Coordinates of C-alpha atoms in Angstrom, one line a residue:
M20 CA 149.8 110.4 -39.8
A21 CA 153.5 110.9 -40.4
I22 CA 153.7 112.9 -37.2
L23 CA 151.7 110.3 -35.4
S24 CA 154.2 107.7 -36.5
G25 CA 157.1 109.8 -35.1
I26 CA 155.3 110.0 -31.8
L27 CA 154.7 106.3 -31.6
Q28 CA 158.4 105.7 -32.4
V29 CA 159.3 107.9 -29.5
L30 CA 157.1 106.0 -27.1
I31 CA 158.6 102.6 -27.8
F32 CA 162.0 103.5 -26.3
P33 CA 162.9 104.4 -22.7
S34 CA 161.7 106.3 -20.7
P35 CA 158.1 105.6 -22.0
S36 CA 159.2 102.1 -22.8
L37 CA 155.9 101.1 -24.5
Y38 CA 157.6 98.4 -26.4
F39 CA 154.4 96.8 -27.8
L40 CA 153.7 100.0 -29.8
C41 CA 156.6 99.1 -32.1
W42 CA 154.3 96.8 -34.1
I43 CA 152.2 99.8 -35.3
A44 CA 154.6 102.7 -35.0
L45 CA 155.7 102.7 -38.7
A46 CA 152.3 101.8 -40.2
P47 CA 150.9 105.4 -40.2
L48 CA 154.0 106.6 -42.0
I49 CA 153.7 103.9 -44.6
I50 CA 150.0 104.5 -45.1
A51 CA 150.6 108.3 -45.4
I52 CA 153.3 107.8 -48.1
L53 CA 151.2 105.2 -50.1
R54 CA 148.0 107.2 -50.0
A55 CA 149.2 110.8 -50.4
R56 CA 147.2 112.8 -53.0
D57 CA 149.3 113.1 -56.1
Q58 CA 148.9 115.3 -59.2
D59 CA 147.1 112.6 -61.1
A60 CA 144.3 112.4 -58.6
V61 CA 143.9 116.1 -58.6
Q62 CA 143.6 116.1 -62.4
L63 CA 141.0 113.4 -62.3
L64 CA 138.9 115.4 -59.8
A65 CA 139.2 118.5 -62.0
E66 CA 137.9 116.6 -64.9
G67 CA 134.8 115.4 -63.0
G68 CA 135.9 111.8 -62.6
S69 CA 136.5 109.7 -59.5
S70 CA 139.4 110.7 -57.3
Y71 CA 141.7 108.3 -55.4
L72 CA 144.4 108.7 -52.8
A73 CA 147.5 107.7 -54.7
P74 CA 151.2 107.2 -53.7
A75 CA 153.2 110.3 -52.8
S76 CA 155.5 112.0 -55.2
L77 CA 159.2 111.9 -54.4
R78 CA 158.9 115.3 -52.8
Q79 CA 155.9 114.4 -50.8
G80 CA 157.5 111.1 -49.7
F81 CA 160.6 112.9 -48.5
L82 CA 158.6 115.5 -46.6
L83 CA 156.4 112.9 -44.9
G84 CA 159.4 110.8 -43.8
Y85 CA 161.3 113.9 -42.8
A86 CA 158.5 115.2 -40.6
S87 CA 158.2 111.8 -38.9
G88 CA 162.0 111.7 -38.4
I89 CA 162.2 115.2 -36.9
V90 CA 159.6 114.3 -34.3
W91 CA 161.4 111.0 -33.5
Y92 CA 164.8 112.6 -33.0
L93 CA 163.4 115.5 -30.9
G94 CA 161.5 113.2 -28.7
T95 CA 164.1 110.4 -28.3
C96 CA 167.3 112.4 -28.2
Y97 CA 166.1 115.4 -26.2
W98 CA 169.0 114.6 -23.8
I99 CA 171.3 116.4 -26.2
Y100 CA 169.9 119.7 -24.8
H101 CA 170.8 118.7 -21.3
T102 CA 174.4 117.6 -22.3
M103 CA 175.1 120.8 -24.2
H104 CA 173.6 123.1 -21.7
V105 CA 174.7 121.6 -18.4
Y106 CA 178.1 120.2 -19.3
G107 CA 178.9 121.9 -22.6
G108 CA 178.6 125.4 -21.2
V109 CA 176.2 126.4 -24.1
N110 CA 173.3 128.7 -23.1
S111 CA 169.7 127.6 -23.3
F112 CA 168.9 129.2 -26.6
F113 CA 171.9 127.7 -28.5
S114 CA 171.4 124.3 -26.8
V115 CA 167.8 124.3 -28.2
V116 CA 169.2 125.4 -31.6
L117 CA 171.8 122.5 -31.6
L118 CA 169.1 120.0 -30.7
V119 CA 166.9 121.2 -33.5
L120 CA 169.8 121.2 -36.0
F121 CA 170.7 117.7 -34.9
A122 CA 167.1 116.5 -35.5
L123 CA 166.9 118.3 -38.9
Y124 CA 170.1 116.5 -39.9
L125 CA 169.4 113.0 -38.7
A126 CA 165.8 113.1 -39.9
L127 CA 167.1 113.1 -43.5
Y128 CA 167.3 109.3 -43.1
H129 CA 163.6 109.1 -42.4
G130 CA 163.2 111.3 -45.4
L131 CA 165.3 108.9 -47.4
F132 CA 163.0 106.1 -46.4
G133 CA 160.0 108.1 -47.6
V134 CA 161.7 108.8 -51.0
L135 CA 162.6 105.2 -51.5
L136 CA 159.1 104.0 -50.6
A137 CA 157.5 106.6 -52.9
I138 CA 159.8 105.4 -55.8
S139 CA 158.8 101.8 -55.2
A140 CA 155.1 102.8 -55.4
R141 CA 155.1 105.1 -58.3
K142 CA 152.0 104.6 -60.5
R143 CA 148.9 106.5 -61.6
Q144 CA 146.4 105.5 -58.9
G145 CA 145.8 103.1 -56.0
Y146 CA 148.8 101.8 -54.2
S147 CA 151.6 99.3 -54.8
L148 CA 151.8 95.9 -53.3
R149 CA 155.4 95.9 -54.3
A150 CA 156.0 98.9 -52.1
L151 CA 154.5 97.1 -49.1
V152 CA 156.6 94.1 -49.6
L153 CA 159.7 96.2 -50.1
A154 CA 159.1 98.5 -47.0
P155 CA 161.0 96.3 -44.5
F156 CA 164.0 96.0 -46.8
L157 CA 164.1 99.7 -47.3
W158 CA 163.8 100.4 -43.6
V159 CA 166.8 98.1 -42.7
S160 CA 168.8 99.6 -45.6
V161 CA 168.3 103.1 -44.2
E162 CA 169.3 101.9 -40.7
L163 CA 172.5 100.5 -42.1
A164 CA 173.2 103.8 -43.9
R165 CA 172.7 105.6 -40.6
T166 CA 175.2 103.3 -38.9
Y167 CA 178.0 103.6 -41.5
I168 CA 177.5 107.0 -43.1
T169 CA 176.6 109.2 -40.2
G170 CA 177.8 106.9 -37.4
F171 CA 174.8 107.3 -35.1
P172 CA 172.8 104.0 -34.9
W173 CA 171.1 105.2 -31.8
D174 CA 167.9 103.2 -31.0
L175 CA 167.7 101.1 -34.1
L176 CA 164.1 99.8 -34.3
G177 CA 165.0 96.2 -33.4
T178 CA 166.3 97.4 -30.0
A179 CA 162.7 97.9 -28.9
Q180 CA 162.3 94.1 -28.6
V181 CA 165.4 93.5 -26.4
N182 CA 163.1 92.2 -23.7
N183 CA 161.5 89.7 -26.0
V184 CA 164.1 87.0 -25.6
P185 CA 162.9 84.4 -28.2
L186 CA 162.4 87.1 -30.9
A187 CA 165.6 88.9 -30.1
R188 CA 167.5 85.6 -30.6
I189 CA 167.2 86.3 -34.3
A190 CA 170.0 88.8 -33.8
T191 CA 172.5 85.9 -33.3
F192 CA 172.1 85.4 -37.1
T193 CA 171.2 88.8 -38.5
G194 CA 172.3 91.3 -35.8
V195 CA 169.7 93.8 -34.5
Y196 CA 168.8 94.5 -38.1
G197 CA 166.9 91.2 -38.4
V198 CA 164.6 92.2 -35.5
S199 CA 164.1 95.6 -37.1
F200 CA 163.0 93.8 -40.3
E201 CA 160.5 91.7 -38.3
I202 CA 159.0 94.8 -36.8
A203 CA 158.9 96.7 -40.1
L204 CA 157.3 93.6 -41.8
V205 CA 154.4 93.5 -39.2
N206 CA 154.0 97.3 -39.7
A207 CA 153.7 96.8 -43.4
A208 CA 151.0 94.2 -42.8
F209 CA 149.0 96.7 -40.7
A210 CA 149.4 99.2 -43.5
A211 CA 148.2 96.7 -46.0
A212 CA 145.1 96.0 -43.9
A213 CA 144.3 99.7 -44.2
L214 CA 145.0 99.9 -47.9
V215 CA 143.5 96.7 -49.5
A216 CA 140.0 96.4 -50.8
R217 CA 137.2 96.1 -48.3
R218 CA 136.6 92.4 -48.8
Q219 CA 140.3 91.7 -48.0
R220 CA 140.7 94.1 -45.2
V221 CA 139.3 92.0 -42.3
T222 CA 141.4 89.0 -43.3
M223 CA 144.6 91.2 -43.6
L224 CA 143.9 93.0 -40.3
I225 CA 143.3 89.7 -38.4
A226 CA 146.6 88.4 -39.8
A227 CA 148.5 91.5 -38.8
V228 CA 147.0 91.6 -35.3
C229 CA 147.7 87.9 -34.8
A230 CA 151.3 88.4 -35.9
S231 CA 152.0 91.3 -33.6
V232 CA 150.3 89.8 -30.6
G233 CA 152.0 86.4 -31.2
L234 CA 155.4 87.9 -31.5
Q235 CA 154.9 90.0 -28.4
V236 CA 153.5 87.2 -26.3
W237 CA 156.3 85.0 -27.5
Q238 CA 158.6 86.6 -24.9
L239 CA 156.7 84.7 -22.2
V240 CA 158.2 81.4 -23.4
P241 CA 160.8 80.5 -20.8
I242 CA 164.4 80.1 -22.0
Q243 CA 167.3 79.0 -19.8
A244 CA 170.6 80.9 -20.2
P245 CA 173.9 79.3 -19.5
P246 CA 174.4 79.5 -15.7
P247 CA 177.1 81.8 -14.3
D248 CA 180.0 80.2 -12.6
R249 CA 182.0 83.1 -11.2
Y250 CA 181.7 86.7 -10.0
A251 CA 183.2 90.1 -10.7
T252 CA 183.1 93.3 -8.7
L253 CA 181.7 96.2 -10.6
V254 CA 182.4 99.6 -9.1
Q255 CA 180.0 102.5 -9.6
E256 CA 182.0 105.6 -8.7
N257 CA 179.2 108.2 -8.8
L258 CA 181.7 111.1 -9.3
P259 CA 180.3 114.5 -10.4
L260 CA 181.0 115.6 -13.9
N261 CA 181.7 119.3 -13.1
D262 CA 182.3 121.7 -10.3
V263 CA 185.2 119.6 -8.9
H264 CA 188.6 121.1 -8.3
W265 CA 190.9 118.1 -8.9
D266 CA 194.2 118.5 -7.0
E267 CA 196.5 115.9 -5.4
Q268 CA 194.6 115.9 -2.1
K269 CA 191.2 115.5 -3.8
E270 CA 192.4 112.7 -6.0
T271 CA 193.9 110.8 -3.1
E272 CA 190.7 111.1 -1.1
V273 CA 188.6 109.8 -4.0
L274 CA 191.0 106.9 -4.7
Q275 CA 191.0 105.9 -1.0
D276 CA 187.3 105.9 -0.9
L277 CA 186.9 104.0 -4.1
E278 CA 189.4 101.4 -2.8
K279 CA 186.9 100.5 -0.1
F280 CA 184.3 99.6 -2.8
S281 CA 186.8 97.4 -4.7
V282 CA 186.1 94.3 -2.6
A283 CA 187.4 91.0 -3.7
P284 CA 184.9 88.9 -5.8
K285 CA 183.3 86.0 -4.1
N286 CA 185.2 83.3 -6.1
A287 CA 188.6 84.9 -6.1
S288 CA 191.3 82.4 -5.2
A289 CA 195.0 81.6 -5.8
E290 CA 194.1 79.3 -8.7
N291 CA 191.3 81.5 -10.1
P292 CA 192.0 85.2 -9.6
G293 CA 189.0 87.5 -9.4
L294 CA 188.0 90.5 -11.6
I295 CA 187.3 94.1 -10.6
V296 CA 186.0 96.7 -13.0
W297 CA 186.1 100.5 -12.6
P298 CA 184.0 102.6 -15.1
E299 CA 184.9 105.3 -17.5
S300 CA 185.5 108.2 -15.1
P301 CA 185.3 112.0 -15.2
A302 CA 188.2 112.1 -12.8
P303 CA 191.7 112.8 -14.3
F304 CA 193.0 109.3 -13.7
F305 CA 196.0 109.5 -16.0
V306 CA 198.0 106.3 -16.6
T307 CA 201.1 108.2 -15.8
D308 CA 199.7 109.4 -12.4
Y309 CA 201.6 107.6 -9.6
H310 CA 198.7 108.0 -7.2
F311 CA 196.4 106.2 -9.6
R312 CA 198.9 103.6 -10.6
G313 CA 199.8 102.8 -7.0
M314 CA 196.2 102.4 -5.9
M315 CA 195.4 100.1 -8.8
M316 CA 198.4 97.9 -8.1
Q317 CA 197.5 97.7 -4.4
I318 CA 193.9 96.7 -5.2
A319 CA 195.0 94.0 -7.7
R320 CA 197.5 92.5 -5.3
E321 CA 195.5 92.6 -2.1
R322 CA 192.3 91.2 -3.8
N323 CA 194.2 88.7 -5.9
S324 CA 192.2 90.1 -8.9
Y325 CA 192.6 91.4 -12.4
V326 CA 191.6 95.1 -12.5
I327 CA 190.2 96.8 -15.5
A328 CA 189.8 100.6 -15.0
G329 CA 188.8 103.5 -17.1
S330 CA 191.6 106.0 -17.4
L331 CA 193.3 108.6 -19.6
G332 CA 196.1 107.2 -21.7
I333 CA 198.7 109.7 -22.7
E334 CA 201.7 109.5 -25.1
N335 CA 204.4 111.8 -26.4
T336 CA 204.8 113.6 -23.1
G337 CA 207.9 115.6 -22.3
R338 CA 208.6 116.4 -25.9
E339 CA 208.6 120.1 -26.9
D340 CA 208.2 119.4 -30.6
V341 CA 205.1 117.1 -30.3
Q342 CA 201.7 117.8 -28.8
P343 CA 200.9 115.0 -26.3
D344 CA 198.2 112.5 -27.5
L345 CA 195.4 111.8 -25.1
F346 CA 193.3 108.6 -25.2
N347 CA 190.1 107.5 -23.5
S348 CA 191.4 104.1 -22.3
A349 CA 190.8 101.0 -20.3
V350 CA 193.9 99.6 -18.5
L351 CA 194.5 96.1 -17.3
I352 CA 196.4 95.3 -14.1
T353 CA 197.2 91.7 -13.3
P354 CA 196.9 90.1 -9.8
D355 CA 200.6 90.5 -9.2
G356 CA 200.3 94.3 -9.8
K357 CA 201.6 94.6 -13.3
W358 CA 200.2 97.0 -15.9
T359 CA 200.1 94.7 -18.9
A360 CA 197.7 96.1 -21.5
R361 CA 195.6 99.2 -22.5
Y362 CA 192.7 99.5 -24.8
D363 CA 192.2 102.9 -26.4
K364 CA 188.7 103.8 -27.5
N365 CA 188.4 103.5 -31.3
H366 CA 185.1 105.3 -31.9
L367 CA 185.1 108.7 -30.3
V368 CA 182.0 110.9 -29.6
P369 CA 181.8 114.0 -31.9
F370 CA 181.5 117.1 -29.7
G371 CA 182.2 115.0 -26.6
E372 CA 185.7 113.7 -27.2
Y373 CA 186.7 115.5 -30.3
I374 CA 185.4 118.6 -32.1
P375 CA 184.8 118.3 -35.9
F376 CA 185.5 121.5 -37.7
Q377 CA 187.0 122.9 -34.6
S378 CA 187.9 126.3 -36.1
M379 CA 184.2 126.8 -37.0
L380 CA 182.7 125.4 -33.8
S381 CA 185.0 126.8 -31.1
F382 CA 182.1 127.3 -28.7
A383 CA 181.9 123.5 -28.2
K384 CA 185.4 123.2 -26.7
S385 CA 184.0 122.9 -23.2
L386 CA 182.4 119.6 -24.1
T387 CA 185.8 117.9 -23.9
H388 CA 185.6 118.5 -20.1
E389 CA 189.0 120.1 -19.5
V390 CA 191.1 117.3 -20.9
G391 CA 191.4 118.5 -24.5
S392 CA 190.7 116.5 -27.6
F393 CA 191.1 112.7 -27.6
K394 CA 192.9 110.6 -30.2
A395 CA 191.2 107.5 -31.5
G396 CA 192.7 104.0 -31.0
H397 CA 193.3 101.8 -34.0
D398 CA 192.6 98.2 -33.0
R399 CA 190.2 96.0 -31.1
K400 CA 192.8 94.9 -28.5
L401 CA 191.6 92.2 -26.1
L402 CA 192.5 92.3 -22.4
S403 CA 193.9 88.9 -21.3
L404 CA 192.5 87.5 -18.1
G405 CA 194.7 84.5 -17.8
K406 CA 193.3 81.8 -20.1
S407 CA 190.3 84.0 -21.0
H408 CA 190.0 87.3 -22.8
A409 CA 187.8 90.3 -22.4
G410 CA 186.5 92.6 -25.1
T411 CA 186.3 96.0 -23.5
F412 CA 184.4 98.7 -25.3
I413 CA 183.9 102.2 -23.9
C414 CA 180.6 104.1 -23.6
Y415 CA 179.5 105.2 -27.1
E416 CA 181.1 102.2 -28.8
S417 CA 178.3 99.9 -27.5
I418 CA 175.8 101.3 -30.0
F419 CA 177.8 99.9 -33.0
P420 CA 176.8 96.3 -33.7
D421 CA 179.6 95.4 -36.2
E422 CA 182.3 97.0 -34.2
V423 CA 181.5 95.3 -30.9
R424 CA 181.1 91.9 -32.6
L425 CA 184.8 92.2 -33.7
F426 CA 185.9 91.6 -30.1
A427 CA 184.1 88.3 -30.0
D428 CA 185.3 87.4 -33.5
N429 CA 188.9 88.1 -32.3
G430 CA 188.5 85.7 -29.4
A431 CA 186.8 87.6 -26.5
D432 CA 184.8 85.2 -24.3
L433 CA 183.5 88.0 -22.1
F434 CA 182.2 91.6 -22.9
I435 CA 183.0 94.5 -20.5
N436 CA 181.4 97.9 -21.2
I437 CA 182.7 100.8 -19.1
S438 CA 180.7 104.0 -19.5
D439 CA 179.9 107.4 -17.9
D440 CA 176.2 108.0 -18.5
G441 CA 176.1 110.9 -16.1
W442 CA 176.2 113.3 -19.1
Y443 CA 172.6 112.4 -19.9
G444 CA 171.2 113.5 -16.6
E445 CA 167.8 112.2 -15.5
T446 CA 166.5 111.5 -19.1
G447 CA 165.7 108.3 -20.9
A448 CA 169.2 108.1 -22.4
P449 CA 170.7 105.8 -19.7
G450 CA 168.0 103.2 -20.3
Q451 CA 168.3 103.6 -24.1
H452 CA 172.1 103.1 -23.8
L453 CA 171.7 100.0 -21.6
N454 CA 169.3 98.4 -24.0
M455 CA 171.7 98.9 -26.9
A456 CA 174.5 97.3 -24.9
R457 CA 172.1 94.4 -24.1
M458 CA 171.5 93.8 -27.8
R459 CA 175.3 93.5 -28.3
A460 CA 175.3 90.7 -25.7
I461 CA 172.5 88.9 -27.6
E462 CA 174.1 89.3 -31.0
N463 CA 177.3 87.6 -29.9
Q464 CA 175.9 85.4 -27.1
R465 CA 178.3 86.8 -24.5
W466 CA 177.9 87.7 -20.8
L467 CA 178.3 91.5 -20.5
L468 CA 179.6 93.3 -17.4
R469 CA 178.6 96.9 -17.5
S470 CA 180.3 99.3 -15.1
T471 CA 179.2 102.9 -15.2
N472 CA 180.0 106.1 -13.3
T473 CA 176.4 107.0 -12.2
G474 CA 174.5 104.0 -13.5
I475 CA 173.0 101.8 -15.0
T476 CA 175.6 99.3 -13.7
A477 CA 174.5 95.8 -14.6
A478 CA 175.3 92.2 -15.2
I479 CA 173.7 91.0 -18.5
D480 CA 173.4 87.4 -19.6
P481 CA 173.9 86.1 -23.2
F482 CA 170.2 86.5 -23.8
G483 CA 170.3 90.2 -23.0
R484 CA 168.6 89.9 -19.6
V485 CA 169.7 92.1 -16.8
V486 CA 170.3 89.6 -14.0
M487 CA 171.6 92.2 -11.5
S488 CA 171.9 96.0 -11.4
A489 CA 172.9 98.7 -9.0
P490 CA 170.8 101.7 -8.1
R491 CA 171.6 104.9 -10.0
N492 CA 173.4 108.0 -8.6
V493 CA 174.9 106.3 -5.6
R494 CA 178.5 105.2 -5.0
A495 CA 178.2 101.4 -4.8
Y496 CA 179.6 98.1 -5.9
M497 CA 178.0 94.8 -6.9
Q498 CA 179.1 91.2 -7.1
A499 CA 178.1 90.5 -10.6
P500 CA 177.7 86.9 -11.8
F501 CA 179.0 85.9 -15.2
A502 CA 180.6 83.1 -17.2
Y503 CA 183.0 82.8 -20.1
V504 CA 181.5 81.7 -23.4
T505 CA 183.7 80.7 -26.3
E506 CA 181.2 79.7 -29.0
K507 CA 180.7 82.2 -31.8
T508 CA 177.3 83.1 -33.3
F509 CA 176.6 83.3 -37.0
Y510 CA 176.5 87.1 -36.6
T511 CA 179.8 87.2 -34.8
E512 CA 181.5 85.3 -37.7
H513 CA 179.7 87.0 -40.6
G514 CA 178.8 90.5 -39.4
D515 CA 176.3 92.7 -41.2
W516 CA 175.5 90.3 -44.1
F517 CA 171.7 90.6 -43.5
P518 CA 171.4 94.4 -43.8
I519 CA 173.8 94.4 -46.8
L520 CA 171.5 91.8 -48.4
C521 CA 168.5 94.1 -47.7
V522 CA 170.4 96.9 -49.5
I523 CA 171.0 94.7 -52.5
I524 CA 167.4 93.6 -52.7
S525 CA 166.2 97.2 -52.4
L526 CA 168.5 98.4 -55.1
L527 CA 167.5 95.6 -57.5
A528 CA 163.8 96.2 -56.8
L529 CA 164.1 99.9 -57.4
I530 CA 166.2 99.6 -60.5
V531 CA 164.9 96.5 -62.2
R532 CA 161.2 96.6 -63.0
Q533 CA 159.7 93.3 -64.2
G534 CA 156.4 94.7 -65.4
P535 CA 153.8 97.0 -63.8
A536 CA 153.2 96.9 -60.1
A537 CA 150.1 95.2 -58.8
Q538 CA 147.0 97.4 -59.1
V539 CA 144.5 97.7 -56.3
T540 CA 141.3 96.0 -57.4
E541 CA 139.0 98.3 -55.6
P542 CA 140.4 101.8 -55.0
Q543 CA 138.8 103.8 -52.3
P544 CA 137.1 107.0 -53.4
V545 CA 137.7 110.2 -51.6

């Protein structure tokens, strides 16, 4: 049942995208932990008495959660093999090894959930109602730990309901964690229906089914988003990630071709300059490169538009005593051709933009794609678009709820996400990445313009709906509608208060025991 739970969790995210399965995906794992045979039941059977399936021991709870987590990470993050093998220069065998090690490591969080649930249910026989009530709090607490301790909040459970606009609106108060809580709560109800006494089972099952169906169907309720009142040009470069010899001639050819796709937005005028966005790029577009600078200045002037472009920031050049610092950056060029600001990516990708424990893992150096190790930026700098401001986050940063919301809290009235999802290949990862970016738009109620190298390039409204997108793996541009939004959501202003509250409640429930847990009135014999 734990493995079945892992499989169901895989199926709710792209590419399978069977989102409705989220309402039952955790239930088999919860049931498995709360009805694992413990030592007391074995002893009762040996003595000739009745035997019952009782909650797991701590070891059993960990192993059941761990098994489910391994399946989930292997099935959802299988794209790691593609990235390591195709672009990292790692052979097939070691790419598989790295994927397995990754799953074995991250699955510890599922194992932690199993341990905590087993602790909350510890008793001699039957199951614990307290554990069922506590399960959603424990799940959200573990998601928060995965976000802050390991720094990999990939596909948090609540993201599965990003298409369910009315339900996902909870995220404006709680962040994505509130949606995770709702999903885990319904799963706990299904688990309860399988665990309660027979006379209560039908009632509980009907309640759980009605809750899941009602919450899923709720997305059919029409909701009107604030209408867009302007357009931006999003460029999809579609540049290859490897096997390209970049010299001055090649760079000039690419820049001249991309210039043709950087058309002026529909609403650009002398009073209201337009906006053109280039994605994070595998090309060596250094901010010090006169070809790149000249082309960006020309585009900005001729199109009367602000230009935000992915580039490589570099500092401390020309000094023999200091190693140059390289940044993954987004630069801003004003309509009069001035380079006025640069945002340096704060949250870098381990093994993609820097190599942890580099002396021990020298084989991973090729993952930095011939540009060396990046340095991290240190602030959430906004890019000024006249009277408005854009919060521009780069690629991997879009999966961190609390980090992205800082842009809106600092005054950003538009989100821009530049990314290069070509690393993932033809896997489910581009769709997964898009959905996480969409949840950031919902949490902060901002329009999001997403420009990527190979796709998925899209315009996303404040309700997380994709209102326009470009086909993948083609060089293209799109006139993306958007609007500036200045109001701040409760989540924007207060951040991760809800998951922190879940942690506090979980700790209190695990530490403070106000009497014995509720006993099942009619335990089921084996």
